[in-house]
């Protein structure tokens, strides 16, 4: 029994071993492996590798879709309750604010006739502010407390410019000199407006018509061609009362070219903001002359320092020599009732003669000193025959037109006058 059991076990073992060997041999036989098994294996590997790579990449670098979801957008810089150079930029970005300011902000100073300052915009100026400056204002406003309702950034350059313009242009004096007299023109009275973008780019509007009008008035008051004005002596005082004569034989006036030249000089001074002195030249005058002169730029309106003055109303005569009164006394002039009044005006001594015979209708007399000053026979002379030397004598008992002088006083005149010197009767 034991041998039978052993034999049966051995047979069973051998049978199982044979089957096992056949199975292993069939698994490794190439002819029995499908042709596609190799490529399929590679595809799977590649896919696996790709998935692995993709998995590795995903873990190290998030995709773009993952970025937008994870990283927040960059904050846009916008102004809040801010005004820059007078332009409201609230809610604008730096770029938007930069564009708006350059299109709307004031870029020049304007000062009107009342000296009121305003700031205006001109499209001719393309750039008012730089983007860098706008950015700096944004940075500053970010540091301001939120409780502040409005933040204002002003253009200090314009306010400083306005101040300098006022100081320079409204304190100019133009001095006008004519025939020894001086007049002043002040820019503050003639500037109509000032506009400027800088101290080097200034436009000044001047009241040229106003300047010309005043110059006309001055020239008219100074000119001696139609109205001769001078200071007559009073007592021993050489320059006293101002006297005006309309009937003169010489004098000067200002040409239109002179008026234009003076106007331009004053205008230029105000436009440039610089003081100036303008003296009217003789070439800009014209008139009637005696002895080669119209009297312009001569002492005491052309009569100089040596002259004789006769007052018809006061019936007095003055002799001025070297600017001082050397004789002053009563005289008798032409008779009023007979219409022989001594002619008013600026005359000149035509000569000096001793022991001269004077003749006229109904008279002939010899005088010791004869000094004629008109071509029709009026002059200064002694009158030995006269007894009436009263102040009213000339009305009914005056001369034939000459100036009668006491014989005792005639040499005070004779010794202090020369031919060609003025004799003024007023």
mmCIF file of C-alpha atoms in Angstrom:
data_model
loop_
_atom_site.group_PDB
_atom_site.id
_atom_site.type_symbol
_atom_site.label_atom_id
_atom_site.label_comp_id
_atom_site.label_asym_id
_atom_site.label_seq_id
_atom_site.Cartn_x
_atom_site.Cartn_y
_atom_site.Cartn_z
ATOM 1 C CA UNK A 1 0.000 0.000 0.000
ATOM 2 C CA UNK A 2 2.756 2.355 0.799
ATOM 3 C CA UNK A 3 4.456 1.646 -2.554
ATOM 4 C CA UNK A 4 1.172 2.205 -4.458
ATOM 5 C CA UNK A 5 0.662 5.578 -2.754
ATOM 6 C CA UNK A 6 4.208 6.607 -3.593
ATOM 7 C CA UNK A 7 3.787 5.677 -7.262
ATOM 8 C CA UNK A 8 0.555 7.547 -7.570
ATOM 9 C CA UNK A 9 2.175 10.677 -6.075
ATOM 10 C CA UNK A 10 5.132 10.495 -8.421
ATOM 11 C CA UNK A 11 2.905 10.139 -11.449
ATOM 12 C CA UNK A 12 0.793 13.090 -10.365
ATOM 13 C CA UNK A 13 3.929 15.269 -9.841
ATOM 14 C CA UNK A 14 5.320 14.437 -13.259
ATOM 15 C CA UNK A 15 2.001 15.154 -14.938
ATOM 16 C CA UNK A 16 1.730 18.563 -13.300
ATOM 17 C CA UNK A 17 5.342 19.426 -14.199
ATOM 18 C CA UNK A 18 4.772 18.575 -17.853
ATOM 19 C CA UNK A 19 1.763 20.851 -18.085
ATOM 20 C CA UNK A 20 3.662 23.705 -16.403
ATOM 21 C CA UNK A 21 6.572 23.448 -18.840
ATOM 22 C CA UNK A 22 4.252 23.643 -21.888
ATOM 23 C CA UNK A 23 2.536 26.718 -20.526
ATOM 24 C CA UNK A 24 5.775 28.618 -19.917
ATOM 25 C CA UNK A 25 7.106 27.732 -23.324
ATOM 26 C CA UNK A 26 3.943 29.018 -25.047
ATOM 27 C CA UNK A 27 4.102 32.467 -23.196
ATOM 28 C CA UNK A 28 7.565 33.365 -24.432
ATOM 29 C CA UNK A 29 7.189 32.227 -28.024
ATOM 30 C CA UNK A 30 7.470 35.353 -30.328
ATOM 31 C CA UNK A 31 5.244 33.936 -32.973
ATOM 32 C CA UNK A 32 2.387 33.805 -30.566
ATOM 33 C CA UNK A 33 2.766 37.523 -29.400
ATOM 34 C CA UNK A 34 0.575 40.047 -31.308
ATOM 35 C CA UNK A 35 2.511 42.356 -33.689
ATOM 36 C CA UNK A 36 1.077 45.526 -32.116
ATOM 37 C CA UNK A 37 1.999 44.753 -28.573
ATOM 38 C CA UNK A 38 5.322 46.570 -28.841
ATOM 39 C CA UNK A 39 3.852 49.887 -30.197
ATOM 40 C CA UNK A 40 0.996 49.873 -27.750
ATOM 41 C CA UNK A 41 3.468 49.520 -24.951
ATOM 42 C CA UNK A 42 5.420 52.557 -26.195
ATOM 43 C CA UNK A 43 2.229 54.664 -26.532
ATOM 44 C CA UNK A 44 1.290 53.896 -23.046
ATOM 45 C CA UNK A 45 4.730 54.836 -21.792
ATOM 46 C CA UNK A 46 4.745 58.018 -23.700
ATOM 47 C CA UNK A 47 1.327 58.901 -22.411
ATOM 48 C CA UNK A 48 2.357 57.997 -18.937
ATOM 49 C CA UNK A 49 5.504 60.018 -19.217
ATOM 50 C CA UNK A 50 3.518 62.927 -20.635
ATOM 51 C CA UNK A 51 1.003 62.685 -17.838
ATOM 52 C CA UNK A 52 3.832 62.476 -15.376
ATOM 53 C CA UNK A 53 5.570 65.434 -16.935
ATOM 54 C CA UNK A 54 2.296 67.342 -17.066
ATOM 55 C CA UNK A 55 1.621 66.454 -13.502
ATOM 56 C CA UNK A 56 5.106 67.561 -12.478
ATOM 57 C CA UNK A 57 4.813 70.788 -14.446
ATOM 58 C CA UNK A 58 1.387 71.556 -13.010
ATOM 59 C CA UNK A 59 2.693 71.173 -9.536
ATOM 60 C CA UNK A 60 5.661 73.462 -10.143
ATOM 61 C CA UNK A 61 4.200 76.081 -12.574
ATOM 62 C CA UNK A 62 0.481 76.946 -12.526
ATOM 63 C CA UNK A 63 -1.186 77.410 -15.927
ATOM 64 C CA UNK A 64 -2.368 80.848 -17.179
ATOM 65 C CA UNK A 65 -5.932 80.041 -16.256
ATOM 66 C CA UNK A 66 -4.792 79.229 -12.747
ATOM 67 C CA UNK A 67 -2.810 82.607 -12.590
ATOM 68 C CA UNK A 68 -5.839 84.898 -13.206
ATOM 69 C CA UNK A 69 -7.673 83.121 -10.544
ATOM 70 C CA UNK A 70 -4.889 83.174 -7.999
ATOM 71 C CA UNK A 71 -2.881 86.491 -8.527
ATOM 72 C CA UNK A 72 -4.891 89.830 -8.071
ATOM 73 C CA UNK A 73 -4.869 92.545 -10.780
ATOM 74 C CA UNK A 74 -2.560 95.594 -10.445
ATOM 75 C CA UNK A 75 -4.324 98.559 -8.736
ATOM 76 C CA UNK A 76 -5.119 101.528 -11.130
ATOM 77 C CA UNK A 77 -3.862 104.879 -9.787
ATOM 78 C CA UNK A 78 -6.672 107.456 -9.667
ATOM 79 C CA UNK A 79 -6.896 110.853 -8.032
ATOM 80 C CA UNK A 80 -9.464 111.484 -5.319
ATOM 81 C CA UNK A 81 -10.855 114.979 -4.708
ATOM 82 C CA UNK A 82 -7.859 116.684 -6.276
ATOM 83 C CA UNK A 83 -7.499 119.902 -8.278
ATOM 84 C CA UNK A 84 -4.260 120.619 -10.135
ATOM 85 C CA UNK A 85 -3.612 124.104 -11.560
ATOM 86 C CA UNK A 86 -7.332 124.851 -11.358
ATOM 87 C CA UNK A 87 -8.414 121.665 -13.154
ATOM 88 C CA UNK A 88 -10.487 119.023 -11.368
ATOM 89 C CA UNK A 89 -8.761 115.651 -11.861
ATOM 90 C CA UNK A 90 -10.802 113.611 -9.385
ATOM 91 C CA UNK A 91 -11.371 110.071 -10.642
ATOM 92 C CA UNK A 92 -8.715 110.373 -13.341
ATOM 93 C CA UNK A 93 -5.558 108.347 -13.811
ATOM 94 C CA UNK A 94 -2.184 110.041 -13.982
ATOM 95 C CA UNK A 95 -2.212 109.856 -17.797
ATOM 96 C CA UNK A 96 -5.749 111.213 -18.015
ATOM 97 C CA UNK A 97 -4.968 114.010 -15.568
ATOM 98 C CA UNK A 98 -1.809 114.911 -17.512
ATOM 99 C CA UNK A 99 -3.808 115.227 -20.747
ATOM 100 C CA UNK A 100 -6.656 117.240 -19.199
ATOM 101 C CA UNK A 101 -4.389 119.696 -17.396
ATOM 102 C CA UNK A 102 -2.436 120.500 -20.553
ATOM 103 C CA UNK A 103 -5.703 121.092 -22.405
ATOM 104 C CA UNK A 104 -7.478 123.203 -19.800
ATOM 105 C CA UNK A 105 -5.140 124.651 -17.162
ATOM 106 C CA UNK A 106 -4.165 128.326 -17.119
ATOM 107 C CA UNK A 107 -0.816 128.918 -18.770
ATOM 108 C CA UNK A 108 -0.483 132.689 -18.869
ATOM 109 C CA UNK A 109 -1.038 135.745 -16.676
ATOM 110 C CA UNK A 110 -3.442 138.527 -17.644
ATOM 111 C CA UNK A 111 -3.601 141.871 -15.814
ATOM 112 C CA UNK A 112 -6.333 144.334 -16.803
ATOM 113 C CA UNK A 113 -6.459 148.151 -16.655
ATOM 114 C CA UNK A 114 -7.526 148.006 -13.005
ATOM 115 C CA UNK A 115 -4.513 145.811 -12.193
ATOM 116 C CA UNK A 116 -6.760 142.811 -11.529
ATOM 117 C CA UNK A 117 -4.857 139.556 -12.084
ATOM 118 C CA UNK A 118 -6.398 136.516 -13.753
ATOM 119 C CA UNK A 119 -4.944 133.294 -15.114
ATOM 120 C CA UNK A 120 -6.056 132.095 -18.545
ATOM 121 C CA UNK A 121 -5.491 129.237 -20.986
ATOM 122 C CA UNK A 122 -4.045 129.486 -24.468
ATOM 123 C CA UNK A 123 -4.060 126.640 -26.976
ATOM 124 C CA UNK A 124 -0.856 128.018 -28.465
ATOM 125 C CA UNK A 125 1.077 126.598 -25.524
ATOM 126 C CA UNK A 126 1.128 122.790 -25.793
ATOM 127 C CA UNK A 127 2.736 121.764 -22.504
ATOM 128 C CA UNK A 128 1.882 123.188 -19.126
ATOM 129 C CA UNK A 129 2.914 120.361 -16.832
ATOM 130 C CA UNK A 130 5.041 117.223 -17.148
ATOM 131 C CA UNK A 131 3.786 113.709 -16.476
ATOM 132 C CA UNK A 132 6.474 113.362 -13.844
ATOM 133 C CA UNK A 133 5.020 116.321 -11.944
ATOM 134 C CA UNK A 134 1.494 114.906 -12.174
ATOM 135 C CA UNK A 135 2.796 111.614 -10.776
ATOM 136 C CA UNK A 136 4.481 113.455 -7.911
ATOM 137 C CA UNK A 137 1.155 115.119 -7.069
ATOM 138 C CA UNK A 138 -0.517 111.708 -7.034
ATOM 139 C CA UNK A 139 2.130 110.450 -4.638
ATOM 140 C CA UNK A 140 1.579 113.459 -2.395
ATOM 141 C CA UNK A 141 -2.207 113.136 -2.318
ATOM 142 C CA UNK A 142 -1.826 109.498 -1.281
ATOM 143 C CA UNK A 143 -0.142 110.680 1.911
ATOM 144 C CA UNK A 144 -2.841 113.198 2.808
ATOM 145 C CA UNK A 145 -5.330 112.212 5.482
ATOM 146 C CA UNK A 146 -8.661 110.925 4.196
ATOM 147 C CA UNK A 147 -10.477 113.526 6.298
ATOM 148 C CA UNK A 148 -9.276 116.266 3.930
ATOM 149 C CA UNK A 149 -12.178 117.070 1.598
ATOM 150 C CA UNK A 150 -10.253 118.713 -1.232
ATOM 151 C CA UNK A 151 -6.588 118.774 -2.184
ATOM 152 C CA UNK A 152 -5.481 121.710 -4.339
ATOM 153 C CA UNK A 153 -2.144 122.019 -6.127
ATOM 154 C CA UNK A 154 -1.569 125.536 -7.499
ATOM 155 C CA UNK A 155 0.795 126.794 -10.195
ATOM 156 C CA UNK A 156 3.058 129.010 -8.093
ATOM 157 C CA UNK A 157 5.029 130.007 -11.194
ATOM 158 C CA UNK A 158 2.084 132.036 -12.492
ATOM 159 C CA UNK A 159 1.437 133.796 -9.186
ATOM 160 C CA UNK A 160 5.127 134.711 -8.899
ATOM 161 C CA UNK A 161 5.109 135.905 -12.503
ATOM 162 C CA UNK A 162 2.115 138.171 -11.851
ATOM 163 C CA UNK A 163 3.862 139.725 -8.867
ATOM 164 C CA UNK A 164 7.051 140.427 -10.827
ATOM 165 C CA UNK A 165 5.061 141.912 -13.734
ATOM 166 C CA UNK A 166 3.314 144.378 -11.457
ATOM 167 C CA UNK A 167 6.559 145.423 -9.852
ATOM 168 C CA UNK A 168 8.387 145.936 -13.139
ATOM 169 C CA UNK A 169 5.776 147.494 -15.414
ATOM 170 C CA UNK A 170 3.627 149.615 -13.096
ATOM 171 C CA UNK A 171 6.492 151.645 -11.634
ATOM 172 C CA UNK A 172 7.965 153.125 -14.800
ATOM 173 C CA UNK A 173 8.448 156.884 -15.255
ATOM 174 C CA UNK A 174 8.907 158.542 -18.634
ATOM 175 C CA UNK A 175 10.286 162.068 -18.298
ATOM 176 C CA UNK A 176 9.436 164.516 -21.081
ATOM 177 C CA UNK A 177 11.518 167.682 -21.467
ATOM 178 C CA UNK A 178 10.506 170.539 -23.683
ATOM 179 C CA UNK A 179 11.920 174.060 -23.826
ATOM 180 C CA UNK A 180 13.482 173.799 -20.381
ATOM 181 C CA UNK A 181 10.393 172.423 -18.641
ATOM 182 C CA UNK A 182 9.931 168.878 -17.326
ATOM 183 C CA UNK A 183 6.850 166.645 -17.284
ATOM 184 C CA UNK A 184 6.393 163.101 -15.980
ATOM 185 C CA UNK A 185 4.348 160.231 -17.411
ATOM 186 C CA UNK A 186 3.623 157.311 -15.079
ATOM 187 C CA UNK A 187 3.047 153.874 -16.574
ATOM 188 C CA UNK A 188 0.340 152.973 -14.040
ATOM 189 C CA UNK A 189 -1.858 155.609 -15.700
ATOM 190 C CA UNK A 190 -1.385 154.374 -19.269
ATOM 191 C CA UNK A 191 -1.040 150.574 -19.220
ATOM 192 C CA UNK A 192 -4.273 148.978 -20.459
ATOM 193 C CA UNK A 193 -3.289 145.343 -19.945
ATOM 194 C CA UNK A 194 -0.377 142.913 -19.578
ATOM 195 C CA UNK A 195 -0.270 139.276 -20.658
ATOM 196 C CA UNK A 196 2.708 136.976 -20.179
ATOM 197 C CA UNK A 197 3.728 133.332 -20.101
ATOM 198 C CA UNK A 198 7.138 134.170 -18.628
ATOM 199 C CA UNK A 199 9.342 137.167 -17.890
ATOM 200 C CA UNK A 200 10.805 136.798 -21.377
ATOM 201 C CA UNK A 201 7.476 136.579 -23.159
ATOM 202 C CA UNK A 202 5.497 139.668 -22.149
ATOM 203 C CA UNK A 203 2.976 141.701 -24.121
ATOM 204 C CA UNK A 204 2.034 145.154 -22.812
ATOM 205 C CA UNK A 205 -0.924 147.100 -24.189
ATOM 206 C CA UNK A 206 -0.381 150.847 -23.739
ATOM 207 C CA UNK A 207 -2.894 153.686 -24.071
ATOM 208 C CA UNK A 208 -1.028 155.378 -26.918
ATOM 209 C CA UNK A 209 -3.919 157.717 -27.646
ATOM 210 C CA UNK A 210 -3.882 158.904 -24.036
ATOM 211 C CA UNK A 211 -0.137 159.588 -24.163
ATOM 212 C CA UNK A 212 -0.470 161.496 -27.435
ATOM 213 C CA UNK A 213 -3.373 163.535 -26.071
ATOM 214 C CA UNK A 214 -1.416 164.686 -23.026
ATOM 215 C CA UNK A 215 1.669 165.456 -25.109
ATOM 216 C CA UNK A 216 -0.534 167.594 -27.329
ATOM 217 C CA UNK A 217 -1.762 169.556 -24.331
ATOM 218 C CA UNK A 218 1.785 170.031 -23.052
ATOM 219 C CA UNK A 219 3.079 171.118 -26.437
ATOM 220 C CA UNK A 220 0.219 173.579 -26.816
ATOM 221 C CA UNK A 221 0.933 175.111 -23.425
ATOM 222 C CA UNK A 222 4.659 175.341 -24.178
ATOM 223 C CA UNK A 223 4.590 176.496 -27.801
ATOM 224 C CA UNK A 224 5.052 180.247 -28.298
ATOM 225 C CA UNK A 225 4.023 180.655 -31.939
ATOM 226 C CA UNK A 226 0.405 181.588 -31.257
ATOM 227 C CA UNK A 227 0.518 182.055 -27.494
ATOM 228 C CA UNK A 228 3.623 183.329 -25.817
ATOM 229 C CA UNK A 229 3.884 182.580 -22.103
ATOM 230 C CA UNK A 230 6.580 183.983 -19.882
ATOM 231 C CA UNK A 231 7.105 185.050 -16.296
ATOM 232 C CA UNK A 232 6.985 188.816 -15.916
ATOM 233 C CA UNK A 233 8.818 190.648 -13.120
ATOM 234 C CA UNK A 234 6.990 191.756 -9.996
ATOM 235 C CA UNK A 235 8.714 194.591 -8.176
ATOM 236 C CA UNK A 236 12.365 193.581 -7.953
ATOM 237 C CA UNK A 237 11.537 189.915 -8.469
ATOM 238 C CA UNK A 238 12.554 188.793 -11.958
ATOM 239 C CA UNK A 239 10.206 185.814 -12.357
ATOM 240 C CA UNK A 240 6.777 186.465 -10.966
ATOM 241 C CA UNK A 241 3.421 186.350 -12.701
ATOM 242 C CA UNK A 242 2.965 184.199 -15.831
ATOM 243 C CA UNK A 243 1.870 186.327 -18.756
ATOM 244 C CA UNK A 244 0.343 185.139 -22.042
ATOM 245 C CA UNK A 245 0.578 187.100 -25.281
ATOM 246 C CA UNK A 246 -1.297 186.265 -28.473
ATOM 247 C CA UNK A 247 0.081 188.927 -30.788
ATOM 248 C CA UNK A 248 3.712 187.932 -31.257
ATOM 249 C CA UNK A 249 6.182 188.333 -34.073
ATOM 250 C CA UNK A 250 8.176 185.221 -33.354
ATOM 251 C CA UNK A 251 7.798 181.849 -31.661
ATOM 252 C CA UNK A 252 7.801 178.102 -32.204
ATOM 253 C CA UNK A 253 5.479 175.104 -32.279
ATOM 254 C CA UNK A 254 5.949 171.322 -32.406
ATOM 255 C CA UNK A 255 5.809 169.428 -35.697
ATOM 256 C CA UNK A 256 3.623 166.310 -35.985
ATOM 257 C CA UNK A 257 6.793 164.247 -36.384
ATOM 258 C CA UNK A 258 7.945 165.512 -32.996
ATOM 259 C CA UNK A 259 4.671 164.543 -31.375
ATOM 260 C CA UNK A 260 4.890 161.068 -32.936
ATOM 261 C CA UNK A 261 8.508 160.586 -31.880
ATOM 262 C CA UNK A 262 7.787 161.590 -28.290
ATOM 263 C CA UNK A 263 4.722 159.317 -28.158
ATOM 264 C CA UNK A 264 6.747 156.356 -29.394
ATOM 265 C CA UNK A 265 9.484 157.029 -26.833
ATOM 266 C CA UNK A 266 7.045 157.025 -23.904
ATOM 267 C CA UNK A 267 5.235 153.983 -25.297
ATOM 268 C CA UNK A 268 8.517 152.084 -25.641
ATOM 269 C CA UNK A 269 9.499 152.869 -22.050
ATOM 270 C CA UNK A 270 6.223 151.472 -20.724
ATOM 271 C CA UNK A 271 6.329 148.407 -23.007
ATOM 272 C CA UNK A 272 9.885 147.551 -21.917
ATOM 273 C CA UNK A 273 9.367 148.379 -18.257
ATOM 274 C CA UNK A 274 12.287 150.813 -18.198
ATOM 275 C CA UNK A 275 12.492 154.458 -17.107
ATOM 276 C CA UNK A 276 13.426 156.925 -19.802
ATOM 277 C CA UNK A 277 14.020 160.629 -20.391
ATOM 278 C CA UNK A 278 13.016 162.165 -23.702
ATOM 279 C CA UNK A 279 14.043 165.701 -24.675
ATOM 280 C CA UNK A 280 12.265 167.228 -27.652
ATOM 281 C CA UNK A 281 14.872 168.238 -30.205
ATOM 282 C CA UNK A 282 14.829 171.603 -31.988
ATOM 283 C CA UNK A 283 14.521 169.828 -35.358
ATOM 284 C CA UNK A 284 10.970 168.888 -34.379
ATOM 285 C CA UNK A 285 9.937 172.547 -34.002
ATOM 286 C CA UNK A 286 9.065 175.280 -36.485
ATOM 287 C CA UNK A 287 7.961 178.916 -36.300
ATOM 288 C CA UNK A 288 8.779 182.552 -36.871
ATOM 289 C CA UNK A 289 12.273 183.666 -36.100
ATOM 290 C CA UNK A 290 13.985 186.882 -35.274
ATOM 291 C CA UNK A 291 17.718 187.245 -35.485
ATOM 292 C CA UNK A 292 17.990 183.600 -36.509
ATOM 293 C CA UNK A 293 16.023 182.011 -33.671
ATOM 294 C CA UNK A 294 12.438 181.026 -32.867
ATOM 295 C CA UNK A 295 13.272 181.132 -29.183
ATOM 296 C CA UNK A 296 13.087 177.361 -28.598
ATOM 297 C CA UNK A 297 15.318 176.165 -25.754
ATOM 298 C CA UNK A 298 16.144 179.736 -24.825
ATOM 299 C CA UNK A 299 15.893 181.096 -21.281
ATOM 300 C CA UNK A 300 12.451 182.335 -20.226
ATOM 301 C CA UNK A 301 10.727 181.024 -23.379
ATOM 302 C CA UNK A 302 13.294 182.472 -25.713
ATOM 303 C CA UNK A 303 13.694 185.980 -24.377
ATOM 304 C CA UNK A 304 16.904 185.050 -22.580
ATOM 305 C CA UNK A 305 18.366 186.816 -19.566
ATOM 306 C CA UNK A 306 18.508 190.342 -21.016
ATOM 307 C CA UNK A 307 15.270 192.069 -21.978
ATOM 308 C CA UNK A 308 12.833 194.942 -21.338
ATOM 309 C CA UNK A 309 9.319 194.411 -20.024
ATOM 310 C CA UNK A 310 6.519 197.005 -20.316
ATOM 311 C CA UNK A 311 3.174 196.522 -18.553
ATOM 312 C CA UNK A 312 0.319 198.557 -20.056
ATOM 313 C CA UNK A 313 -2.034 197.973 -17.139
ATOM 314 C CA UNK A 314 0.564 198.887 -14.511
ATOM 315 C CA UNK A 315 2.290 201.534 -16.659
ATOM 316 C CA UNK A 316 5.676 200.296 -15.531
ATOM 317 C CA UNK A 317 8.937 199.283 -17.189
ATOM 318 C CA UNK A 318 11.538 196.736 -16.068
ATOM 319 C CA UNK A 319 15.025 196.235 -17.409
ATOM 320 C CA UNK A 320 16.388 192.758 -16.771
ATOM 321 C CA UNK A 321 20.104 192.207 -17.218
ATOM 322 C CA UNK A 322 21.792 188.856 -16.616
ATOM 323 C CA UNK A 323 18.562 187.611 -15.114
ATOM 324 C CA UNK A 324 18.274 190.420 -12.554
ATOM 325 C CA UNK A 325 16.064 193.513 -12.434
ATOM 326 C CA UNK A 326 18.328 196.580 -12.789
ATOM 327 C CA UNK A 327 15.624 199.198 -13.445
ATOM 328 C CA UNK A 328 11.937 199.485 -12.506
ATOM 329 C CA UNK A 329 9.882 202.691 -12.800
ATOM 330 C CA UNK A 330 6.683 204.371 -14.005
ATOM 331 C CA UNK A 331 6.236 205.161 -17.738
ATOM 332 C CA UNK A 332 3.470 206.456 -20.023
ATOM 333 C CA UNK A 333 2.445 204.426 -23.084
ATOM 334 C CA UNK A 334 0.226 205.085 -26.145
ATOM 335 C CA UNK A 335 -3.054 206.879 -25.649
ATOM 336 C CA UNK A 336 -6.076 204.630 -25.419
ATOM 337 C CA UNK A 337 -8.772 207.182 -26.357
ATOM 338 C CA UNK A 338 -7.061 208.003 -29.672
ATOM 339 C CA UNK A 339 -6.476 204.307 -30.450
ATOM 340 C CA UNK A 340 -2.724 204.762 -30.302
ATOM 341 C CA UNK A 341 -2.110 202.036 -27.763
ATOM 342 C CA UNK A 342 1.439 200.672 -27.689
ATOM 343 C CA UNK A 343 1.319 197.305 -29.543
ATOM 344 C CA UNK A 344 1.476 194.207 -27.371
ATOM 345 C CA UNK A 345 3.858 191.399 -28.203
ATOM 346 C CA UNK A 346 7.447 190.297 -28.232
ATOM 347 C CA UNK A 347 9.531 192.848 -30.099
ATOM 348 C CA UNK A 348 13.267 193.466 -30.473
ATOM 349 C CA UNK A 349 15.388 196.610 -30.235
ATOM 350 C CA UNK A 350 16.073 197.624 -33.798
ATOM 351 C CA UNK A 351 18.856 200.053 -32.801
ATOM 352 C CA UNK A 352 20.034 202.848 -30.510
ATOM 353 C CA UNK A 353 20.340 206.489 -31.495
ATOM 354 C CA UNK A 354 21.206 209.694 -29.627
ATOM 355 C CA UNK A 355 19.655 213.116 -30.329
ATOM 356 C CA UNK A 356 17.125 211.681 -32.731
ATOM 357 C CA UNK A 357 14.263 213.729 -34.249
ATOM 358 C CA UNK A 358 10.871 212.097 -34.020
ATOM 359 C CA UNK A 359 8.190 213.282 -36.438
ATOM 360 C CA UNK A 360 4.539 212.446 -36.995
ATOM 361 C CA UNK A 361 1.148 213.978 -37.750
ATOM 362 C CA UNK A 362 1.182 217.317 -35.988
ATOM 363 C CA UNK A 363 4.473 216.928 -34.096
ATOM 364 C CA UNK A 364 8.261 216.944 -34.370
ATOM 365 C CA UNK A 365 10.622 216.685 -31.407
ATOM 366 C CA UNK A 366 14.219 215.842 -30.564
ATOM 367 C CA UNK A 367 14.945 213.173 -27.956
ATOM 368 C CA UNK A 368 18.216 212.432 -26.226
ATOM 369 C CA UNK A 369 17.855 208.620 -26.421
ATOM 370 C CA UNK A 370 15.945 206.758 -29.098
ATOM 371 C CA UNK A 371 15.537 202.950 -29.052
ATOM 372 C CA UNK A 372 12.935 201.786 -31.635
ATOM 373 C CA UNK A 373 11.378 198.284 -31.354
ATOM 374 C CA UNK A 374 8.798 198.263 -34.218
ATOM 375 C CA UNK A 375 9.149 199.059 -37.902
ATOM 376 C CA UNK A 376 6.211 201.481 -37.797
ATOM 377 C CA UNK A 377 7.947 203.816 -35.349
ATOM 378 C CA UNK A 378 7.241 202.689 -31.785
ATOM 379 C CA UNK A 379 10.170 202.827 -29.374
ATOM 380 C CA UNK A 380 11.624 203.777 -25.993
ATOM 381 C CA UNK A 381 12.661 207.429 -25.528
ATOM 382 C CA UNK A 382 12.914 210.257 -23.026
ATOM 383 C CA UNK A 383 10.011 212.793 -22.923
ATOM 384 C CA UNK A 384 11.224 216.118 -21.468
ATOM 385 C CA UNK A 385 7.919 217.823 -22.378
ATOM 386 C CA UNK A 386 5.726 215.512 -20.315
ATOM 387 C CA UNK A 387 4.457 216.591 -16.899
ATOM 388 C CA UNK A 388 1.695 214.031 -16.372
ATOM 389 C CA UNK A 389 3.265 210.795 -15.181
ATOM 390 C CA UNK A 390 0.251 209.393 -13.380
ATOM 391 C CA UNK A 391 -0.850 205.782 -13.717
ATOM 392 C CA UNK A 392 -3.943 206.840 -15.663
ATOM 393 C CA UNK A 393 -2.186 209.291 -17.974
ATOM 394 C CA UNK A 394 -2.051 206.870 -20.904
ATOM 395 C CA UNK A 395 -5.863 206.695 -21.185
ATOM 396 C CA UNK A 396 -6.498 210.325 -22.244
ATOM 397 C CA UNK A 397 -3.010 211.848 -22.257
ATOM 398 C CA UNK A 398 -0.829 209.128 -23.603
ATOM 399 C CA UNK A 399 1.843 209.081 -26.313
ATOM 400 C CA UNK A 400 1.483 208.459 -30.050
ATOM 401 C CA UNK A 401 2.414 204.819 -29.376
ATOM 402 C CA UNK A 402 5.912 205.071 -27.907
ATOM 403 C CA UNK A 403 6.972 204.426 -24.328
ATOM 404 C CA UNK A 404 7.714 207.759 -22.634
ATOM 405 C CA UNK A 405 10.462 207.726 -19.981
ATOM 406 C CA UNK A 406 11.539 210.457 -17.599
ATOM 407 C CA UNK A 407 14.786 212.137 -18.743
ATOM 408 C CA UNK A 408 16.341 211.357 -15.341
ATOM 409 C CA UNK A 409 15.743 207.629 -15.833
ATOM 410 C CA UNK A 410 16.386 207.158 -19.547
ATOM 411 C CA UNK A 411 20.050 206.212 -19.104
ATOM 412 C CA UNK A 412 19.095 203.334 -16.778
ATOM 413 C CA UNK A 413 17.603 201.803 -19.886
ATOM 414 C CA UNK A 414 20.151 203.012 -22.437
ATOM 415 C CA UNK A 415 23.143 201.721 -20.507
ATOM 416 C CA UNK A 416 21.690 198.250 -19.895
ATOM 417 C CA UNK A 417 20.264 197.222 -23.275
ATOM 418 C CA UNK A 418 21.708 196.213 -26.615
ATOM 419 C CA UNK A 419 20.368 196.084 -30.150
ATOM 420 C CA UNK A 420 18.537 192.804 -30.808
ATOM 421 C CA UNK A 421 17.384 192.236 -27.263
ATOM 422 C CA UNK A 422 13.668 191.621 -26.631
ATOM 423 C CA UNK A 423 11.166 194.249 -25.657
ATOM 424 C CA UNK A 424 7.974 192.631 -24.372
ATOM 425 C CA UNK A 425 4.806 194.687 -24.105
ATOM 426 C CA UNK A 426 1.826 193.155 -22.375
#
